[in-house]
mmCIF file of C-alpha atoms in Angstrom:
data_model
loop_
_atom_site.group_PDB
_atom_site.id
_atom_site.type_symbol
_atom_site.label_atom_id
_atom_site.label_comp_id
_atom_site.label_asym_id
_atom_site.label_seq_id
_atom_site.Cartn_x
_atom_site.Cartn_y
_atom_site.Cartn_z
ATOM 1 C CA MET A 20 23.737 33.586 45.176
ATOM 2 C CA LYS A 21 22.606 30.070 44.823
ATOM 3 C CA PRO A 22 19.081 29.526 43.347
ATOM 4 C CA LEU A 23 16.745 28.623 46.159
ATOM 5 C CA VAL A 24 14.333 25.735 45.829
ATOM 6 C CA LEU A 25 11.566 25.236 48.211
ATOM 7 C CA ILE A 26 10.580 21.643 48.759
ATOM 8 C CA VAL A 27 7.037 21.233 50.145
ATOM 9 C CA GLU A 28 6.685 17.605 51.173
ATOM 10 C CA ASP A 29 5.525 15.933 54.375
ATOM 11 C CA GLU A 30 7.617 12.747 53.838
ATOM 12 C CA ALA A 31 10.979 13.487 55.621
ATOM 13 C CA PRO A 32 13.047 10.793 53.914
ATOM 14 C CA LEU A 33 11.821 12.198 50.378
ATOM 15 C CA VAL A 34 12.859 15.709 51.548
ATOM 16 C CA THR A 35 16.188 14.488 52.731
ATOM 17 C CA MET A 36 16.897 12.830 49.371
ATOM 18 C CA LEU A 37 15.758 15.758 47.306
ATOM 19 C CA ARG A 38 17.792 18.155 49.451
ATOM 20 C CA TYR A 39 20.974 16.153 49.021
ATOM 21 C CA ASN A 40 20.660 15.945 45.269
ATOM 22 C CA LEU A 41 19.686 19.640 44.934
ATOM 23 C CA GLU A 42 22.435 20.907 47.131
ATOM 24 C CA ARG A 43 24.986 18.609 45.280
ATOM 25 C CA GLU A 44 24.035 20.381 42.041
ATOM 26 C CA GLY A 45 24.549 23.857 43.643
ATOM 27 C CA PHE A 46 21.037 24.799 44.890
ATOM 28 C CA ALA A 47 20.061 26.228 48.169
ATOM 29 C CA VAL A 48 17.199 24.358 49.680
ATOM 30 C CA ASP A 49 14.380 25.259 52.095
ATOM 31 C CA ALA A 50 11.570 22.987 53.106
ATOM 32 C CA ALA A 51 7.989 23.085 54.482
ATOM 33 C CA SER A 52 5.954 20.081 55.616
ATOM 34 C CA ASP A 53 2.455 21.463 55.084
ATOM 35 C CA GLY A 54 0.653 23.846 52.825
ATOM 36 C CA GLU A 55 0.205 26.715 55.441
ATOM 37 C CA GLU A 56 3.988 26.567 56.133
ATOM 38 C CA ALA A 57 4.779 26.674 52.456
ATOM 39 C CA LEU A 58 2.703 29.799 51.793
ATOM 40 C CA LEU A 59 4.369 31.520 54.796
ATOM 41 C CA ARG A 60 7.863 30.624 53.619
ATOM 42 C CA ILE A 61 7.044 31.862 50.161
ATOM 43 C CA SER A 62 5.823 35.278 51.574
ATOM 44 C CA GLU A 63 8.910 35.601 53.720
ATOM 45 C CA ARG A 64 11.470 34.717 51.019
ATOM 46 C CA LYS A 65 10.407 33.996 47.500
ATOM 47 C CA PRO A 66 12.169 30.988 46.182
ATOM 48 C CA ASP A 67 13.383 30.542 42.629
ATOM 49 C CA ALA A 68 11.307 27.236 42.199
ATOM 50 C CA VAL A 69 8.987 25.133 44.260
ATOM 51 C CA LEU A 70 8.715 21.403 44.399
ATOM 52 C CA LEU A 71 5.181 20.865 45.683
ATOM 53 C CA ASP A 72 3.562 17.656 46.864
ATOM 54 C CA TRP A 73 -0.109 17.229 45.870
ATOM 55 C CA MET A 74 -1.258 15.657 49.184
ATOM 56 C CA LEU A 75 -0.266 17.864 52.076
ATOM 57 C CA PRO A 76 -1.622 18.596 55.571
ATOM 58 C CA LEU A 77 -3.723 21.692 56.276
ATOM 59 C CA VAL A 78 -3.722 23.115 52.646
ATOM 60 C CA SER A 79 -3.502 20.842 49.593
ATOM 61 C CA GLY A 80 -0.671 21.267 47.122
ATOM 62 C CA LEU A 81 -3.330 22.199 44.468
ATOM 63 C CA GLU A 82 -4.649 24.941 46.616
ATOM 64 C CA VAL A 83 -1.060 26.140 47.382
ATOM 65 C CA CYS A 84 -0.421 26.285 43.580
ATOM 66 C CA ARG A 85 -3.586 28.195 42.890
ATOM 67 C CA GLN A 86 -2.599 30.848 45.667
ATOM 68 C CA ILE A 87 0.905 31.079 44.097
ATOM 69 C CA ARG A 88 -0.697 31.884 40.700
ATOM 70 C CA ARG A 89 -3.233 34.415 42.178
ATOM 71 C CA SER A 90 -0.577 36.571 43.690
ATOM 72 C CA PRO A 91 1.112 39.043 41.351
ATOM 73 C CA ALA A 92 4.377 38.543 43.303
ATOM 74 C CA THR A 93 4.566 34.810 42.681
ATOM 75 C CA ARG A 94 2.464 34.394 39.464
ATOM 76 C CA SER A 95 5.408 33.463 37.349
ATOM 77 C CA LEU A 96 7.163 31.331 40.088
ATOM 78 C CA PRO A 97 8.098 27.916 38.597
ATOM 79 C CA VAL A 98 6.230 25.161 40.284
ATOM 80 C CA ILE A 99 6.667 21.354 39.777
ATOM 81 C CA MET A 100 4.067 19.097 41.296
ATOM 82 C CA LEU A 101 5.080 15.919 43.045
ATOM 83 C CA THR A 102 2.348 13.219 43.447
ATOM 84 C CA ALA A 103 1.651 9.549 43.591
ATOM 85 C CA ARG A 104 -1.474 10.066 41.431
ATOM 86 C CA VAL A 105 -0.852 8.465 38.020
ATOM 87 C CA GLU A 106 -4.225 8.908 36.170
ATOM 88 C CA GLU A 107 -4.206 11.292 33.285
ATOM 89 C CA ALA A 108 -7.191 13.215 34.778
ATOM 90 C CA ASP A 109 -5.087 13.927 37.840
ATOM 91 C CA ARG A 110 -2.161 15.127 35.672
ATOM 92 C CA VAL A 111 -4.443 17.523 33.944
ATOM 93 C CA ARG A 112 -5.874 18.807 37.323
ATOM 94 C CA GLY A 113 -2.313 19.460 38.432
ATOM 95 C CA LEU A 114 -1.411 21.400 35.377
ATOM 96 C CA ASP A 115 -4.732 23.316 35.400
ATOM 97 C CA SER A 116 -4.013 24.457 38.935
ATOM 98 C CA GLY A 117 -1.076 26.313 37.515
ATOM 99 C CA ALA A 118 1.873 23.854 37.901
ATOM 100 C CA ASP A 119 4.526 24.114 35.181
ATOM 101 C CA ASP A 120 5.515 20.537 35.431
ATOM 102 C CA TYR A 121 4.344 17.275 36.973
ATOM 103 C CA VAL A 122 6.449 14.283 38.401
ATOM 104 C CA VAL A 123 4.923 10.964 39.528
ATOM 105 C CA LYS A 124 6.304 9.173 42.445
ATOM 106 C CA PRO A 125 8.276 7.162 42.689
ATOM 107 C CA PHE A 126 10.772 9.201 40.713
ATOM 108 C CA SER A 127 14.494 9.628 40.069
ATOM 109 C CA PRO A 128 16.047 12.608 41.912
ATOM 110 C CA ARG A 129 18.202 13.151 38.846
ATOM 111 C CA GLU A 130 15.222 13.655 36.747
ATOM 112 C CA VAL A 131 13.617 16.155 39.323
ATOM 113 C CA VAL A 132 16.925 18.155 39.438
ATOM 114 C CA ALA A 133 16.975 18.140 35.561
ATOM 115 C CA ARG A 134 13.429 19.542 35.523
ATOM 116 C CA VAL A 135 14.281 22.215 38.061
ATOM 117 C CA LYS A 136 17.255 23.381 35.916
ATOM 118 C CA ALA A 137 15.186 23.419 32.773
ATOM 119 C CA LEU A 138 12.477 25.559 34.388
ATOM 120 C CA LEU A 139 15.002 28.017 35.901
ATOM 121 C CA ARG A 140 16.651 28.571 32.596
ATOM 122 C CA ARG A 141 13.358 29.618 31.138
ATOM 123 C CA SER A 142 12.466 31.788 34.139
ATOM 124 C CA ASN A 143 15.852 33.626 34.208
ATOM 125 C CA PRO A 144 15.480 37.104 32.627
ATOM 126 C CA ALA A 145 19.135 36.835 31.431
ATOM 127 C CA SER A 146 17.868 34.310 28.803
ATOM 128 C CA GLU A 147 15.950 37.091 27.223
ATOM 129 C CA LEU A 148 19.115 38.657 25.897
ATOM 130 C CA ALA A 149 18.813 36.223 22.998
ATOM 131 C CA SER A 150 15.416 37.660 22.074
ATOM 132 C CA PRO A 151 14.998 41.247 23.276
ATOM 133 C CA GLY A 152 12.335 43.766 22.463
ATOM 134 C CA ALA A 153 8.647 43.237 21.959
ATOM 135 C CA TYR A 154 5.931 42.008 19.747
ATOM 136 C CA ASP A 155 3.143 44.461 18.739
ATOM 137 C CA ARG A 156 0.598 43.523 16.230
ATOM 138 C CA GLY A 157 -3.075 44.282 16.179
ATOM 139 C CA ARG A 158 -4.670 43.611 19.504
ATOM 140 C CA LEU A 159 -1.678 41.646 20.944
ATOM 141 C CA LYS A 160 1.388 43.216 22.536
ATOM 142 C CA ILE A 161 4.203 41.307 24.255
ATOM 143 C CA ASP A 162 7.139 42.752 26.138
ATOM 144 C CA PHE A 163 9.846 40.004 26.253
ATOM 145 C CA SER A 164 11.894 41.752 28.775
ATOM 146 C CA THR A 165 9.158 42.357 31.479
ATOM 147 C CA TYR A 166 6.985 39.183 30.611
ATOM 148 C CA GLU A 167 4.050 41.511 30.126
ATOM 149 C CA VAL A 168 1.224 40.511 27.780
ATOM 150 C CA PHE A 169 -1.549 42.795 26.697
ATOM 151 C CA VAL A 170 -4.711 41.803 24.654
ATOM 152 C CA ASP A 171 -6.950 44.606 23.427
ATOM 153 C CA GLY A 172 -5.136 46.806 25.889
ATOM 154 C CA ASN A 173 -5.875 44.644 28.860
ATOM 155 C CA ARG A 174 -2.978 43.088 30.706
ATOM 156 C CA LYS A 175 -3.044 39.316 30.859
ATOM 157 C CA GLU A 176 -1.384 37.380 33.730
ATOM 158 C CA LEU A 177 0.274 34.324 32.223
ATOM 159 C CA ALA A 178 2.149 31.451 33.994
ATOM 160 C CA LEU A 179 5.784 31.151 32.818
ATOM 161 C CA ARG A 180 5.075 28.195 30.592
ATOM 162 C CA GLU A 181 2.169 29.966 28.786
ATOM 163 C CA PHE A 182 4.437 32.956 28.235
ATOM 164 C CA GLU A 183 7.314 30.838 26.863
ATOM 165 C CA LEU A 184 4.652 29.040 24.517
ATOM 166 C CA LEU A 185 3.251 32.279 23.364
ATOM 167 C CA ARG A 186 6.556 33.768 22.692
ATOM 168 C CA PHE A 187 7.613 30.748 20.605
ATOM 169 C CA PHE A 188 4.270 30.947 18.586
ATOM 170 C CA VAL A 189 4.701 34.563 17.718
ATOM 171 C CA GLN A 190 8.316 34.197 16.791
ATOM 172 C CA HIS A 191 7.497 31.242 14.436
ATOM 173 C CA PRO A 192 4.157 32.221 12.819
ATOM 174 C CA MET A 193 2.172 30.036 10.412
ATOM 175 C CA ARG A 194 4.521 27.027 10.718
ATOM 176 C CA VAL A 195 2.962 23.811 12.038
ATOM 177 C CA TYR A 196 4.647 22.217 15.091
ATOM 178 C CA SER A 197 3.846 18.836 16.520
ATOM 179 C CA ARG A 198 3.401 18.360 20.289
ATOM 180 C CA GLU A 199 6.787 16.592 20.336
ATOM 181 C CA GLN A 200 8.501 19.442 18.586
ATOM 182 C CA LEU A 201 6.938 21.989 20.969
ATOM 183 C CA LEU A 202 8.070 19.981 24.017
ATOM 184 C CA ASP A 203 11.691 20.017 22.546
ATOM 185 C CA LEU A 204 11.694 23.587 21.590
ATOM 186 C CA VAL A 205 9.762 25.191 24.465
ATOM 187 C CA TRP A 206 10.049 22.799 27.469
ATOM 188 C CA GLY A 207 13.530 21.553 26.387
ATOM 189 C CA ARG A 208 15.073 18.193 25.593
ATOM 190 C CA ASP A 209 16.059 17.522 29.195
ATOM 191 C CA THR A 210 12.478 17.651 30.477
ATOM 192 C CA PHE A 211 10.399 14.615 30.781
ATOM 193 C CA VAL A 212 6.690 15.300 30.255
ATOM 194 C CA GLU A 213 4.048 13.823 27.955
ATOM 195 C CA PRO A 214 2.760 15.347 24.686
ATOM 196 C CA ARG A 215 -0.598 15.699 26.435
ATOM 197 C CA THR A 216 1.005 18.506 28.599
ATOM 198 C CA VAL A 217 1.156 20.689 25.519
ATOM 199 C CA ASP A 218 -2.598 20.492 24.981
ATOM 200 C CA VAL A 219 -3.184 21.620 28.509
ATOM 201 C CA HIS A 220 -1.024 24.681 28.204
ATOM 202 C CA VAL A 221 -2.373 25.581 24.776
ATOM 203 C CA ARG A 222 -5.890 25.419 26.295
ATOM 204 C CA ARG A 223 -4.878 27.778 29.084
ATOM 205 C CA LEU A 224 -3.160 30.122 26.672
ATOM 206 C CA ARG A 225 -6.153 30.275 24.336
ATOM 207 C CA GLN A 226 -8.299 31.314 27.371
ATOM 208 C CA GLN A 227 -6.021 34.392 27.785
ATOM 209 C CA VAL A 228 -5.377 35.498 24.174
ATOM 210 C CA GLU A 229 -8.300 34.358 22.035
ATOM 211 C CA ARG A 230 -11.612 36.231 21.667
ATOM 212 C CA ASP A 231 -13.431 32.938 21.939
ATOM 213 C CA ASP A 232 -11.249 30.101 23.254
ATOM 214 C CA ALA A 233 -13.810 27.623 22.089
ATOM 215 C CA ASN A 234 -13.398 28.812 18.463
ATOM 216 C CA PRO A 235 -9.750 29.953 18.413
ATOM 217 C CA GLU A 236 -8.383 32.111 15.616
ATOM 218 C CA LEU A 237 -4.825 32.671 16.713
ATOM 219 C CA ILE A 238 -3.562 29.265 17.975
ATOM 220 C CA LEU A 239 -5.026 26.852 15.436
ATOM 221 C CA THR A 240 -5.190 23.028 15.853
ATOM 222 C CA VAL A 241 -3.909 21.104 12.749
ATOM 223 C CA ARG A 242 -5.685 17.732 13.149
ATOM 224 C CA SER A 243 -3.442 14.758 13.624
ATOM 225 C CA VAL A 244 -0.408 16.982 13.495
ATOM 226 C CA GLY A 245 -0.174 19.792 16.135
ATOM 227 C CA TYR A 246 -0.599 23.622 16.241
ATOM 228 C CA ARG A 247 0.289 26.737 14.361
ATOM 229 C CA PHE A 248 0.069 30.415 15.132
ATOM 230 C CA ASN A 249 -2.039 32.555 12.728
ATOM 231 C CA PRO A 250 -1.004 36.264 13.146
ATOM 232 C CA GLU A 251 -3.487 37.266 10.466
ATOM 233 C CA ALA A 252 -6.277 37.016 13.006
ATOM 234 C CA LEU A 253 -4.798 39.861 14.956
ATOM 235 C CA GLY A 254 -5.892 42.324 12.351
#
């Protein structure tokens, strides 16, 4: 079956443009024009990815994204936020709401399709064949096949991007990676996001796995360089 992309956008010409470009690349496309309709469609048939406008009638795109992340059935659903807001603070708000990616209008439809493809590659369980098994050390346990993460025996619900970032860190301990390297190796070379995006996702990941995310022991900041994972702190 073709992967299904749900476009949540109240500008009909933009929906038409995105639908044409996605269908040309082999995707099935559904559309909703407001936040309430989007949540209904997701509950009726879970898509493989969501293109979500920030400013929507009835329920905002930010709230739709938050509700997607709250539901166990859709917590790992890839979400790309579409918005005309260009300020860094707005980008951070969008990512903090749970979005995996952020695209500013006006945008190239080819760029959006490339981002959708990149997210779907990382959300496809078949890609886990290259790294099967689990990570089990001290208080941290990760099942790569089921996307489950446990800290001190408590299950943590990570968004897809946080899971991918954590997996990369545990598979490459102690080595320092710059933000640009993490974007290439975790997000992929065909995605178009700013290095600041890495900081947002690291902060969210620390909130899930650190004892005190204000004083991290596992995911360490190397000043003026980037980040490294310290498995020694797991005990």
